[in-house]
PDB file of C-alpha atoms in Angstrom:
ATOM      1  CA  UNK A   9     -40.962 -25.230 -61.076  1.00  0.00           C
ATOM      2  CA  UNK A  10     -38.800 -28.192 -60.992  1.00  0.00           C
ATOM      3  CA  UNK A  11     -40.224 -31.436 -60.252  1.00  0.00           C
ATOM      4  CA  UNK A  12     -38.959 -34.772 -59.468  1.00  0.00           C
ATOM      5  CA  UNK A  13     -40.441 -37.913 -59.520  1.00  0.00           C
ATOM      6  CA  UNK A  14     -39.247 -41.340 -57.447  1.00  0.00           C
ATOM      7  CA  UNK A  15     -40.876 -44.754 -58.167  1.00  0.00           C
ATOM      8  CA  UNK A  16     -38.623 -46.385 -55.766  1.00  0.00           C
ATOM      9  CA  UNK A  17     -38.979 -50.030 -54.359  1.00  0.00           C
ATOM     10  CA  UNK A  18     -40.230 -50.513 -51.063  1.00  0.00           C
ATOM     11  CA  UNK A  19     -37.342 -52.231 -50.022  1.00  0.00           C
ATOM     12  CA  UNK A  20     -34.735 -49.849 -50.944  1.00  0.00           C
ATOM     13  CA  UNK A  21     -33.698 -47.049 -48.529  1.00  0.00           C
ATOM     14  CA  UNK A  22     -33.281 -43.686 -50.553  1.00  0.00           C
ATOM     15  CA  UNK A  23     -32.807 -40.367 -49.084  1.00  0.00           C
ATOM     16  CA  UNK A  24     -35.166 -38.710 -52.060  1.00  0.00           C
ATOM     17  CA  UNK A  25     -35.647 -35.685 -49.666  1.00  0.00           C
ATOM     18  CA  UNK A  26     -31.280 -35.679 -50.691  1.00  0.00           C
ATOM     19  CA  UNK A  27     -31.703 -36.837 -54.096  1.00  0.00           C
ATOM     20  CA  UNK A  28     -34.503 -34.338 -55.010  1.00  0.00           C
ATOM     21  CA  UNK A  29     -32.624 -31.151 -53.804  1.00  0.00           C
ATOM     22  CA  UNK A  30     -28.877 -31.883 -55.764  1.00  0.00           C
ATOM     23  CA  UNK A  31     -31.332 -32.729 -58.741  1.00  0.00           C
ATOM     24  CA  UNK A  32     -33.391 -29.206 -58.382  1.00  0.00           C
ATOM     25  CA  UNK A  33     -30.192 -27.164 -57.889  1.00  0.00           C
ATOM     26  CA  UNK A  34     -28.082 -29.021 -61.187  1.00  0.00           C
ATOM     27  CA  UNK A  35     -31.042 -28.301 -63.428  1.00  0.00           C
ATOM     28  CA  UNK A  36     -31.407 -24.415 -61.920  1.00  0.00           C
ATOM     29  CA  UNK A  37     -27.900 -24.147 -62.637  1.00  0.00           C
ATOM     30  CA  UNK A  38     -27.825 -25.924 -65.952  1.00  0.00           C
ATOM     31  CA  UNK A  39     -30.553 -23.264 -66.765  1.00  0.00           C
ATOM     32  CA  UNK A  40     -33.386 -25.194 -66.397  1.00  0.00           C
ATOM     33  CA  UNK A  41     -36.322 -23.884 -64.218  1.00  0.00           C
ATOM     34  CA  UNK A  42     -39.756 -25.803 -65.892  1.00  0.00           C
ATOM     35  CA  UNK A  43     -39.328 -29.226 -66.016  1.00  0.00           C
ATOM     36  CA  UNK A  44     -39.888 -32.530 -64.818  1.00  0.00           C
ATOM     37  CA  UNK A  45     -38.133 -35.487 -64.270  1.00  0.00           C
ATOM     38  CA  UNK A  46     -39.080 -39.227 -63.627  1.00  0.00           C
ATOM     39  CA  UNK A  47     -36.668 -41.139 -61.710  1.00  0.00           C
ATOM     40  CA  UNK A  48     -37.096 -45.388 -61.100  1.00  0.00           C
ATOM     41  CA  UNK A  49     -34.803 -47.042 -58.586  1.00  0.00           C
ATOM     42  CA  UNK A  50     -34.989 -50.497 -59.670  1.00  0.00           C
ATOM     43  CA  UNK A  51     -32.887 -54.002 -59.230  1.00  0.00           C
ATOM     44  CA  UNK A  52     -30.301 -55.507 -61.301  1.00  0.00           C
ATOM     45  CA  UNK A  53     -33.194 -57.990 -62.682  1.00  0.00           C
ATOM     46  CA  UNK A  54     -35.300 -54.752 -64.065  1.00  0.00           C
ATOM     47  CA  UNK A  55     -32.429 -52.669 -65.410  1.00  0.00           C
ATOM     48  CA  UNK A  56     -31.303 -55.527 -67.659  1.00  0.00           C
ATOM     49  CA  UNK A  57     -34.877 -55.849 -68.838  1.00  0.00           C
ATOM     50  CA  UNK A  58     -34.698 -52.573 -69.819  1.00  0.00           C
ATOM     51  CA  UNK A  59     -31.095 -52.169 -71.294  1.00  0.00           C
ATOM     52  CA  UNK A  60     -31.647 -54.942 -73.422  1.00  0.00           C
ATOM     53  CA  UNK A  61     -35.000 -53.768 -74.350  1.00  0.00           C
ATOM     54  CA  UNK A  62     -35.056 -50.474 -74.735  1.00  0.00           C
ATOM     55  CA  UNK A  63     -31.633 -49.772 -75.374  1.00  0.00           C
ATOM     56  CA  UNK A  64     -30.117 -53.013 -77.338  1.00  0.00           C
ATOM     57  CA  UNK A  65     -27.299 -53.459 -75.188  1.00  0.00           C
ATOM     58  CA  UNK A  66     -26.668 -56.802 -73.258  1.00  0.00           C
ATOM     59  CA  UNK A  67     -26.466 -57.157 -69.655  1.00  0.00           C
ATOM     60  CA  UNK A  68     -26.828 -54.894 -66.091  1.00  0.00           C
ATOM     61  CA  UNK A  69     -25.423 -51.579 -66.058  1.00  0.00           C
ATOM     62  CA  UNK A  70     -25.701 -49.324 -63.797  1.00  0.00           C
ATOM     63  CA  UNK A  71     -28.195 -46.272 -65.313  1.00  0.00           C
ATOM     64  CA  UNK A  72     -29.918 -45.820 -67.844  1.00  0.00           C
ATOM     65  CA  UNK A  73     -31.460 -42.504 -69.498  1.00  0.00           C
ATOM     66  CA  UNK A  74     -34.255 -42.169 -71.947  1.00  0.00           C
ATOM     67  CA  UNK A  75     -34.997 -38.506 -72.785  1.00  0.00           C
ATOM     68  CA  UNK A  76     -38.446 -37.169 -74.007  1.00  0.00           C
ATOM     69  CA  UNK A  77     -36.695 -34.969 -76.717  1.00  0.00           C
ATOM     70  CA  UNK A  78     -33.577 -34.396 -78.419  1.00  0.00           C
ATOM     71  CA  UNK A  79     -32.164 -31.059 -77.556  1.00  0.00           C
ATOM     72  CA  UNK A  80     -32.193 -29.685 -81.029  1.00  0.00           C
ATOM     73  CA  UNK A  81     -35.484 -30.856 -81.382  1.00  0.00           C
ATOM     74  CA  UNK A  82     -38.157 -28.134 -82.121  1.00  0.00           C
ATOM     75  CA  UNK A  83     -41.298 -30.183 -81.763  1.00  0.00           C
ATOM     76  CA  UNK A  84     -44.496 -29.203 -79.789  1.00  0.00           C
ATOM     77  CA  UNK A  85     -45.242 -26.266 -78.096  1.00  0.00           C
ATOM     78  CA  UNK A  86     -46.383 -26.082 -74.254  1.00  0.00           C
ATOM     79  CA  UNK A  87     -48.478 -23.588 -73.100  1.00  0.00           C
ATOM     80  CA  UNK A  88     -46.463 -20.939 -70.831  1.00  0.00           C
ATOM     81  CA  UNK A  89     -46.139 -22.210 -67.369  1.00  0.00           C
ATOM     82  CA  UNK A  90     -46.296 -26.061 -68.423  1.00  0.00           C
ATOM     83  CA  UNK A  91     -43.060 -27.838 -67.467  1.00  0.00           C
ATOM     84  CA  UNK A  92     -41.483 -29.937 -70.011  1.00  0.00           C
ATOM     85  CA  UNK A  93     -41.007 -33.330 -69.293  1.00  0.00           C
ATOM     86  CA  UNK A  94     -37.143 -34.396 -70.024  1.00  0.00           C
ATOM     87  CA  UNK A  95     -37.584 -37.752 -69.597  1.00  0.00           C
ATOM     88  CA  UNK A  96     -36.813 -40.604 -67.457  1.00  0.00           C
ATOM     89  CA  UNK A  97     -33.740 -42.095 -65.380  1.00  0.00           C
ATOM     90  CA  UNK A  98     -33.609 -45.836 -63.991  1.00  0.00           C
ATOM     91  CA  UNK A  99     -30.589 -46.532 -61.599  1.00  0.00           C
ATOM     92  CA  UNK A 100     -29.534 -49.961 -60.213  1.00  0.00           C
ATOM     93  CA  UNK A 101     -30.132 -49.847 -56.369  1.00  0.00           C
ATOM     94  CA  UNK A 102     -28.107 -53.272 -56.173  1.00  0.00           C
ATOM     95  CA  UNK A 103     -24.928 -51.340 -58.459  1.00  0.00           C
ATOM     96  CA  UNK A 104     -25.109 -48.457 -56.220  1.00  0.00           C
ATOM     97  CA  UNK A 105     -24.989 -50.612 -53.016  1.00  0.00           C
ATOM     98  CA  UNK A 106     -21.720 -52.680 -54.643  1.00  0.00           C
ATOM     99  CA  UNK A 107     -20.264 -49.459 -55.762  1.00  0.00           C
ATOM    100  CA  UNK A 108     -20.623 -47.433 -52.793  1.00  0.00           C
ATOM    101  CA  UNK A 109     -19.321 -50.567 -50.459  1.00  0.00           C
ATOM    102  CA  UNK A 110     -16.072 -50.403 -53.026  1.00  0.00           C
ATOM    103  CA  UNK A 111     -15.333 -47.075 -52.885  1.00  0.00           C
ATOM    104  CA  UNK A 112     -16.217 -46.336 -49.348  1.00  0.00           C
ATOM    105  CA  UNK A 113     -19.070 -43.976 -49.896  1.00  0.00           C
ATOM    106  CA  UNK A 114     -22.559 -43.840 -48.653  1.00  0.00           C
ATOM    107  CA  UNK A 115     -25.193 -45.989 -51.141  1.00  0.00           C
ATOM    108  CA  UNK A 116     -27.155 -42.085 -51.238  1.00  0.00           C
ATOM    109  CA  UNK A 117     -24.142 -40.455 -52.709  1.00  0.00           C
ATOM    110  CA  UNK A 118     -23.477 -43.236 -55.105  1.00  0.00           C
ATOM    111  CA  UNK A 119     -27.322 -42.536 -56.048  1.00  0.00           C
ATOM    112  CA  UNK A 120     -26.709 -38.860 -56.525  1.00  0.00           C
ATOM    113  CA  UNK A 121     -23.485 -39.915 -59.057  1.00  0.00           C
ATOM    114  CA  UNK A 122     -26.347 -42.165 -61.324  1.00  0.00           C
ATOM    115  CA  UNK A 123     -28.503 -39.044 -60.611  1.00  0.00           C
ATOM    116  CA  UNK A 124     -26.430 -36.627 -61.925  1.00  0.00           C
ATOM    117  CA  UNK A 125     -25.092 -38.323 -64.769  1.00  0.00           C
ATOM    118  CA  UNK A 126     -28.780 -39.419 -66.208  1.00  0.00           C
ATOM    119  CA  UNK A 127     -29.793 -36.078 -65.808  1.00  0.00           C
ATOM    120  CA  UNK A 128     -26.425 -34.678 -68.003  1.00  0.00           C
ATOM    121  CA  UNK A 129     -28.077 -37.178 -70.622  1.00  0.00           C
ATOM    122  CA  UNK A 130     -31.216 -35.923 -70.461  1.00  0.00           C
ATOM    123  CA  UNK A 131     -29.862 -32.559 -70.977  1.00  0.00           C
ATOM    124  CA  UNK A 132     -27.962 -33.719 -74.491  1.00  0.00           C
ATOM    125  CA  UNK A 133     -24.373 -34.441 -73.166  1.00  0.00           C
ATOM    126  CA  UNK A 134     -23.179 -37.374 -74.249  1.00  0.00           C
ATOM    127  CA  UNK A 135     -19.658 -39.566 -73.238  1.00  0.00           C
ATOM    128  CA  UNK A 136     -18.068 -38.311 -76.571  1.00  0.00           C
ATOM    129  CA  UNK A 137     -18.804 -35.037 -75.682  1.00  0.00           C
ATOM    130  CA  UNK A 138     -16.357 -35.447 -72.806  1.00  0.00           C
ATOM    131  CA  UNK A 139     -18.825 -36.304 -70.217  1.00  0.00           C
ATOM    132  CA  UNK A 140     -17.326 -38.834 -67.231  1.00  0.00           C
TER     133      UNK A 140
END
C-alpha cells in the first residue's frame, strides 16, 4: 500500500485526489509498493524558513525534499506489511502559481512537476545523476 499524505493550506486549491494518483502510479512503477509519503504545500514565507534551515541554502525555491533514509542505507528493519516512510516533500504553492501562469499550464500540473521531482529525490536520484 502506497500512501500519501497532504498538509495543505486552507487557502490553496490542490487537486490532491490528481496529485495522489500520478504519485501512487510513479512509485508502483519505480518499484515501490509499501511506502509512505508526506507532502506540505506551503508559501514562499515557509519554504525559505525551511531551505535556509534545514537545508543551508539562502532564499525561496521552489521544493524541497528531505528523505527518511539514504538508499544504500541498511538501517532498521520493519515488520512485513509496515510501509516505509521515504520522507517528506514541501512545494511552494506561490512558485507553482508564478510558474504555471509563465508557462501556460494549470497551477495542478505545475504541482505534479514539484511532485514528481521530490519524490525522484526521495528515491536517491540526484541532479548529477542526470535528473532535470
Amino acid at each position: 500500500m502506497i500512501s500519501i499524505n497532504f498538509n495543505v493550506g486552507s487557502r490553496y486549491q490542490v487537486d490532491r485526489k490528481l496529485l495522489r494518483e500520478r504519485a501512487v502510479k510513479f512509485l508502483e512503477a519505480n518499484q515501490v509498493d509499501n511506502a509512505i509519503v508526506d507532502v506540505h504545500i506551503v508559501g514562499a514565507r515557509k519554504i525559505k524558513e525551511l531551505n535556509e534551515k534545514k537545508v543551508g541554502h539562502e532564499g525561496i525555491t521552489d521544493v524541497l525534499s528531505f528523505p527518511q533514509y539514504e538508499p544504500q542505507e541498511e538501517g532498521f528493519v520493519l515488520p512485513r506489511g509496515v510501509p516505509k516512510h521515504l520522507g517528506d516533500i514541501a512545494i511552494n504553492f506561490t512558485m507553482a502559481v508564478e510558474q504555471a501562469r509563465k508557462k501556460g499550464k494549470l497551477v495542478d500540473e505545475q504541482l505534479w512537476f514539484y511532485l514528481e521531482h521530490g519524490l525522484l529525490h526521495l528515491l536517491g536520484y540526484h541532479h548529477n545523476d542526470g535528473m532535470s
